[in-house]
Coordinates of C-alpha atoms and ligand atoms in Angstrom, one line a residue:
X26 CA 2.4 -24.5 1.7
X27 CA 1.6 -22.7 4.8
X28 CA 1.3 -18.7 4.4
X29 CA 2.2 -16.4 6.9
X30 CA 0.3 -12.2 7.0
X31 CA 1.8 -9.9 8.9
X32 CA -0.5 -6.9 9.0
X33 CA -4.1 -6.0 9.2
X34 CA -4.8 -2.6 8.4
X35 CA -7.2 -1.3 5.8
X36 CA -5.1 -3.3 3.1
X37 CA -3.9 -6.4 4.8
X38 CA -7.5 -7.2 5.9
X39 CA -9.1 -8.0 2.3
X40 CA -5.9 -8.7 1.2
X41 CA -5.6 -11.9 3.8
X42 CA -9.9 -12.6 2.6
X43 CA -8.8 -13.4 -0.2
X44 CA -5.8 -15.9 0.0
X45 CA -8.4 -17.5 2.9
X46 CA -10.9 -17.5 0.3
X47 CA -9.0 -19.3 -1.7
X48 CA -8.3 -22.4 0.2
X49 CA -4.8 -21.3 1.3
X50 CA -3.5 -21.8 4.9
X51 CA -3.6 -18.7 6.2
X52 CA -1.6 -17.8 9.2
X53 CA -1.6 -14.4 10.6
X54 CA 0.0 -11.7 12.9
X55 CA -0.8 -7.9 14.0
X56 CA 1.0 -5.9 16.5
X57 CA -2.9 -5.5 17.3
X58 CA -3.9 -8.9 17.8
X59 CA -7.6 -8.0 17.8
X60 CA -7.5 -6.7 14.5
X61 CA -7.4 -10.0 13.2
X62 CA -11.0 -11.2 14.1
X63 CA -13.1 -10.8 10.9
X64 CA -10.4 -13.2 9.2
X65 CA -10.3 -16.1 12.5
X66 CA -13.9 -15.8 11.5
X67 CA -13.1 -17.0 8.1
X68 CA -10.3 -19.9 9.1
X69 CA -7.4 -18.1 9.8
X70 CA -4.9 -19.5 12.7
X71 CA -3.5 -16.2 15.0
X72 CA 0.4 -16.6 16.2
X73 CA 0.8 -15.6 19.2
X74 CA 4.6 -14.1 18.0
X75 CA 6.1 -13.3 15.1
X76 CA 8.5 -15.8 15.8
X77 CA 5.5 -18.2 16.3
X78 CA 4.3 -17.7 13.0
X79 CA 7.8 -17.8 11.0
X80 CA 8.6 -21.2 12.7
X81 CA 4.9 -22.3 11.1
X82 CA 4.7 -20.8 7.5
X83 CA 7.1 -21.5 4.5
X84 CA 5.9 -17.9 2.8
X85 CA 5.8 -14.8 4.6
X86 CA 3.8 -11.5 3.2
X87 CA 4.1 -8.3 5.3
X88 CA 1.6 -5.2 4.8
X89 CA 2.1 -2.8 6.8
X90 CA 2.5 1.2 7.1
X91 CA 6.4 2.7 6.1
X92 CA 9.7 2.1 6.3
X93 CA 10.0 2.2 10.4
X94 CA 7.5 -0.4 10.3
X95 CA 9.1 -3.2 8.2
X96 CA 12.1 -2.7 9.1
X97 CA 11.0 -3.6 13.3
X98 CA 9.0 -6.2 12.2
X99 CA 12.7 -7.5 9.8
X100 CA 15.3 -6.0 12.1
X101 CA 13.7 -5.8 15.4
X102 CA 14.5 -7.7 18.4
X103 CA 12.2 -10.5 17.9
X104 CA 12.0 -9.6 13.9
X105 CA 11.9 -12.0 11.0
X106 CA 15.4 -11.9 10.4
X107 CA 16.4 -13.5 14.6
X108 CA 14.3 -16.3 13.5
X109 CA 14.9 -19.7 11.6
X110 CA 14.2 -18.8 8.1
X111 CA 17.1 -19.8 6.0
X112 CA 15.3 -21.3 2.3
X113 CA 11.7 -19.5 3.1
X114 CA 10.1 -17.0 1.1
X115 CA 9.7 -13.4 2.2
X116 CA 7.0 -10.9 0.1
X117 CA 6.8 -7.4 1.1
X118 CA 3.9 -5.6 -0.2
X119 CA 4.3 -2.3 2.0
X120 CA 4.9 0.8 0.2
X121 CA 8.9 1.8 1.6
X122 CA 11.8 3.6 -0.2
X123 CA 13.6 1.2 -3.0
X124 CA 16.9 1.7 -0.5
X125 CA 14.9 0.2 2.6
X126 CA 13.8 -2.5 0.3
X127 CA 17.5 -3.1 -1.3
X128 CA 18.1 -2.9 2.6
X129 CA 16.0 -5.7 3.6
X130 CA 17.1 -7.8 0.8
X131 CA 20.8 -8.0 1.6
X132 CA 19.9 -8.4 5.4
X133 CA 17.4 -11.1 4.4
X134 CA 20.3 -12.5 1.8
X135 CA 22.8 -12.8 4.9
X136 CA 20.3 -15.6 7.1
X137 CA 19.1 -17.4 3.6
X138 CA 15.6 -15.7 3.4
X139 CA 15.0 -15.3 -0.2
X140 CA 13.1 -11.9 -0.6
X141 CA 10.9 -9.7 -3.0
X142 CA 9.5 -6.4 -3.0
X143 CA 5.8 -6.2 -4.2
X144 CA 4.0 -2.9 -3.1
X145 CA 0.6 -2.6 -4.7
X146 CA -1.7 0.0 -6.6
X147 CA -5.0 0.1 -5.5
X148 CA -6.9 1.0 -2.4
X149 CA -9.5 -1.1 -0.4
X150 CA -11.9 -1.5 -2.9
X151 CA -9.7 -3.2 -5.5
X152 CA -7.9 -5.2 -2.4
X153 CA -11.5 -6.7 -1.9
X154 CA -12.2 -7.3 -5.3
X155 CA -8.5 -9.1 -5.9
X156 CA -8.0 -6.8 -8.8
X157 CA -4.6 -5.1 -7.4
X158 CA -1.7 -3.9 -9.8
X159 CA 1.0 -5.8 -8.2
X160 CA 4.8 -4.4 -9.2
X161 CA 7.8 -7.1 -8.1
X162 CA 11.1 -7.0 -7.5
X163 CA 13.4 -10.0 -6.8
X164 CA 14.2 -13.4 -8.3
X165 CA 12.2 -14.7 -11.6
X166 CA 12.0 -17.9 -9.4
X167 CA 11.0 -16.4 -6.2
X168 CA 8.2 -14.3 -8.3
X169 CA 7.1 -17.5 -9.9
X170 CA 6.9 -19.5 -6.5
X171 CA 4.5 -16.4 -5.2
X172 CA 3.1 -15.8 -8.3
X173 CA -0.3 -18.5 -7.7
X174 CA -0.3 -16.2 -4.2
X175 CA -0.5 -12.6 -5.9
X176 CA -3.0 -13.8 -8.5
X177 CA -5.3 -13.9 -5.8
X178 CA -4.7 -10.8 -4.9
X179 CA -4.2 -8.7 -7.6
X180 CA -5.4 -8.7 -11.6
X181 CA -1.6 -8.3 -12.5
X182 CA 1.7 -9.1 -11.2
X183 CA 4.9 -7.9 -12.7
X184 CA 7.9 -8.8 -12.5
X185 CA 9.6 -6.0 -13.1
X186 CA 13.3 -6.7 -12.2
X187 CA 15.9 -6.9 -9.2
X188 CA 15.4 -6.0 -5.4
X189 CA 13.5 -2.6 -5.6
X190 CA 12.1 -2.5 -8.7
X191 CA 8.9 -3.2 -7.6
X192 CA 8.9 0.0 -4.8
X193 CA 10.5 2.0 -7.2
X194 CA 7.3 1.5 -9.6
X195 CA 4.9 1.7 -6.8
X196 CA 6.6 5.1 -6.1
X197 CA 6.0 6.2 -9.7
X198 CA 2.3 5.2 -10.4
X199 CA 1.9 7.1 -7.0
X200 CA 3.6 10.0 -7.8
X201 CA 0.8 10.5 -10.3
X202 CA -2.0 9.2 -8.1
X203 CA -0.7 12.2 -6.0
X204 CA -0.3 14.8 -8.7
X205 CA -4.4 13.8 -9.9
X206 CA -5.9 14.0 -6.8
X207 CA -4.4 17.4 -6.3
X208 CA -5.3 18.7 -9.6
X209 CA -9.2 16.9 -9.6
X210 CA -9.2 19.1 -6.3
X211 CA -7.9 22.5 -7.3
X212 CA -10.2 21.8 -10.7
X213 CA -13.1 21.8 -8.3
X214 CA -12.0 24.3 -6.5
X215 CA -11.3 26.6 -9.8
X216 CA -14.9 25.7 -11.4
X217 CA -16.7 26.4 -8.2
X218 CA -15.4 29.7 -8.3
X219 CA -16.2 30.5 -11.3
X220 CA -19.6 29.2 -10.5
X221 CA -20.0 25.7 -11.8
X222 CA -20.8 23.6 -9.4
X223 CA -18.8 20.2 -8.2
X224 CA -21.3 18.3 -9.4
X225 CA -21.6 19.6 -12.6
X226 CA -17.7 19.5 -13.1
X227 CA -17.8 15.8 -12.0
X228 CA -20.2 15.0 -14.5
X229 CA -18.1 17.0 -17.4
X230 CA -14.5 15.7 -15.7
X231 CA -16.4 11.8 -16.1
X232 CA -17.4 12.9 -20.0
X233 CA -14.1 14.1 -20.4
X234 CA -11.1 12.4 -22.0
X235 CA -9.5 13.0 -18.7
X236 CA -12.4 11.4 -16.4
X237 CA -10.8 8.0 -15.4
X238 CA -12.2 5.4 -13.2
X239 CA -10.1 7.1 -9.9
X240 CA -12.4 10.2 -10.4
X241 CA -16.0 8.5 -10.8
X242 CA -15.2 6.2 -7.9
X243 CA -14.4 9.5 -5.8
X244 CA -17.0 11.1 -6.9
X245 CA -19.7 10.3 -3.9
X246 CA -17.3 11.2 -1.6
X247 CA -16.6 14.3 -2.9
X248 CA -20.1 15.5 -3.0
X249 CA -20.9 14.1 0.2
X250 CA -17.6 15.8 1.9
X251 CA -17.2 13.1 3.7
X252 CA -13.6 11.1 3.0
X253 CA -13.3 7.6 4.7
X254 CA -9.9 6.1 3.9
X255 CA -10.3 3.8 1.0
X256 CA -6.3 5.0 0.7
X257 CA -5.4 7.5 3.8
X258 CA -3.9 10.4 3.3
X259 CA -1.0 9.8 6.0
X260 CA -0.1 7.6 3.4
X261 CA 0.2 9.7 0.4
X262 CA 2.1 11.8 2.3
X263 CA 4.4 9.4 2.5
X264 CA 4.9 8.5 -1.0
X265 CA 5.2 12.1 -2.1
X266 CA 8.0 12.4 0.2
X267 CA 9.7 9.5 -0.3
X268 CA 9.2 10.0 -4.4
X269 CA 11.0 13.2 -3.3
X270 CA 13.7 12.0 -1.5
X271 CA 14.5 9.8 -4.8
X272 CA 16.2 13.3 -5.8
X273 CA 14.7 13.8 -9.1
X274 CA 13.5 16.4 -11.0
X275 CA 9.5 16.6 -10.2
X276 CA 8.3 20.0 -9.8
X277 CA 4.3 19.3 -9.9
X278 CA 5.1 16.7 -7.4
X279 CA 6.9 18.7 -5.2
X280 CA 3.9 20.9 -4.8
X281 CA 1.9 18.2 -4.5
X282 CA 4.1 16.4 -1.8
X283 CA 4.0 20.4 0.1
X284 CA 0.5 20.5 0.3
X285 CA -0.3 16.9 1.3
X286 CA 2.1 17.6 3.9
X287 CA 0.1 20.5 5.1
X288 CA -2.7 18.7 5.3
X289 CA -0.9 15.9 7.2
X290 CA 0.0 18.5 9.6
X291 CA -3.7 20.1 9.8
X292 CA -5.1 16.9 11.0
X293 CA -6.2 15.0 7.7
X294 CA -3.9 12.0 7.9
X295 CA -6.5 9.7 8.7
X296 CA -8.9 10.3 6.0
X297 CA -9.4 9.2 2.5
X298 CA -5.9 11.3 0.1
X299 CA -9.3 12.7 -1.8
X300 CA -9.3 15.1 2.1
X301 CA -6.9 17.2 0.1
X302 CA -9.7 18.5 -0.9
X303 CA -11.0 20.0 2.4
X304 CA -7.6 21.0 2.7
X305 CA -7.4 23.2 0.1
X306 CA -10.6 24.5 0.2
X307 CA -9.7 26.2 3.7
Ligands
LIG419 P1 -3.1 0.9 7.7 O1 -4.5 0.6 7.6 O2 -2.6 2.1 8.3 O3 -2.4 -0.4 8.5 C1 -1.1 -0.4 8.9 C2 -0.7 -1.8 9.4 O4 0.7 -1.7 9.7 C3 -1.4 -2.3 10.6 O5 -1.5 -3.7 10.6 C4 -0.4 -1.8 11.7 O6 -0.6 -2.6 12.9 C5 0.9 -2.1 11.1 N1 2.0 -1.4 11.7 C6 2.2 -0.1 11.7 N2 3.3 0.2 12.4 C7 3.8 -1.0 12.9 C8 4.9 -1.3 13.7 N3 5.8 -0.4 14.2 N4 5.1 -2.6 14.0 C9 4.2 -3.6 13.5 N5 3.1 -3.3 12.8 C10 2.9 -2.0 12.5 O7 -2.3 0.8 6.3 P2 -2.9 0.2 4.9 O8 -3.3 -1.2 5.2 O9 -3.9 1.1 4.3 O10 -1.6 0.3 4.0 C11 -0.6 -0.7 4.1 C12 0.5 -0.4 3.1 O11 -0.1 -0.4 1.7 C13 1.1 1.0 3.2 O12 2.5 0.9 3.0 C14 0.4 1.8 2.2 O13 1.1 3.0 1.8 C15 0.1 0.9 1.1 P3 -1.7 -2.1 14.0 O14 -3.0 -2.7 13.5 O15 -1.7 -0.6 14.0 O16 -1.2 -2.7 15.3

């Protein structure tokens, strides 16, 4: 079985490690094409195309940014979709809107590409370690046939249903990734005020029965004020509003999606979503 990765950002870097690491053939493709050095390194085979790379691999896994994204590298005039790939396997692990995802699934449906949503939870750190929360949506036998796949990469995989489900999940555990970042921050923010110090409140948040591994692990960070993207903030931005655009009722996460937006907008987007911090401090 020949494996096809499309995408080498922050996520799709360790990500690919660890499929190479464990003995699969790895194939890959970046609209960067440099990007994909540390993993050639390794014993990855660069396409020169995407249509290169479908005509070699039998699964395809995407990871990359939003919406506009997968649906150019799908859709696009040289996408997935224009090439031969009636009976393969498609996996997206981006994080997109449920609709784009039902989208994709019907266009992929239409060519005979069998296709399943898997967005993660996790930043770099757990992509490097393999230990992932992966959500699916699709087929029971498609999940199974990428199942030996995703337990490389992640410590779970769960099939959670049809077409969607697994971007509608990733939407939800995000939406309160979001929400805990913004309150750690304005927690902070509060103490300081009233003269505790960060530190001191990290140490009695960690104590706490609301300390949780997402707050130690941020906790350096914090206290060095320096935020390098283990999960960038452009990127929470994202999820807030397309949690928002669901159209439910979510009133703490509307204020949270506001004010990652504002920091979006003030420059932030390329730092760690723990910048909202900074952001709301000024
Ligand atoms: P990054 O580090 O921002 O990487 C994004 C990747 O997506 C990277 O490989 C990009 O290629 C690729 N990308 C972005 N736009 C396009 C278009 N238009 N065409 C082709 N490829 C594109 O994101 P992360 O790895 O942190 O996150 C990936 C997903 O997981 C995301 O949905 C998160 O919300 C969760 P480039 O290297 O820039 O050429």
């Amino acid at each position: 079985m020949k494996i096809g990765w499309i995408g080498l950002g922050n996520m799709g870097i360790p990500m690919a490690s660890n499929l190479l690491a464990a003995g699969f053939d790895l194939h890959v493709w970046n609209r960067t094409p440099n990007k994909a050095a540390p993993l050639l390194a390794l014993g990855a085979k660069q396409s020169a195309s995407l249509a290169q790379l479908v005509d070699e691999c039998d699964i395809l896994f995407t990871m990359v940014s939003d919406d506009d994204a997968v649906k150019v590298i799908y859709t696009g005039a040289n996408g997935l979709l224009s090439a031969a790939v009636k009976g393969k396997l498609a996996v997206d692990m981006s994080t997109i809107a449920p609709e784009t995802s039902r989208f994709l699934a019907e266009q992929a449906k239409k060519v005979g590409l069998r296709f399943l949503d898997a967005p993660v939870s996790g930043s770099v750190g757990p992509a490097k370690e393999g230990t992932l929360v992966i959500m699916v949506g699709g087929e029971q036998a498609d999940y199974e046939e990428a199942k030996p796949m995703l337990d490389k990469l992640g410590k779970v995989a769960l099939h959670l249903g049809p077409n969607s489900s697994g971007t509608s999940a990733k939407l939800a555990i995000n939406l309160l990734l979001g929400i805990t970042v913004q309150g750690v921050s304005e927690t902070l923010l509060f103490a300081r005020s009233l003269g505790i110090s960060t530190e001191q409140m990290l140490n009695i948040i960690s104590e706490s029965a609301v300390g949780t591994p997402l707050i130690r692990g941020k906790a350096a960070s914090i206290l060095a004020d320096d935020f390098p993207a283990a999960f960038a903030l452009k990127h929470m931005a994202k999820d807030l509003r397309l949690a928002k655009e669901a159209g439910v009722s979510t009133p703490m996460a509307d204020t949270a999606n506001a004010s990652y937006r504002q920091a979006l907008e003030g420059g932030l987007g390329e730092m760690d979503l723990m910048a909202i911090l900074r952001h709301l401090e000024q």
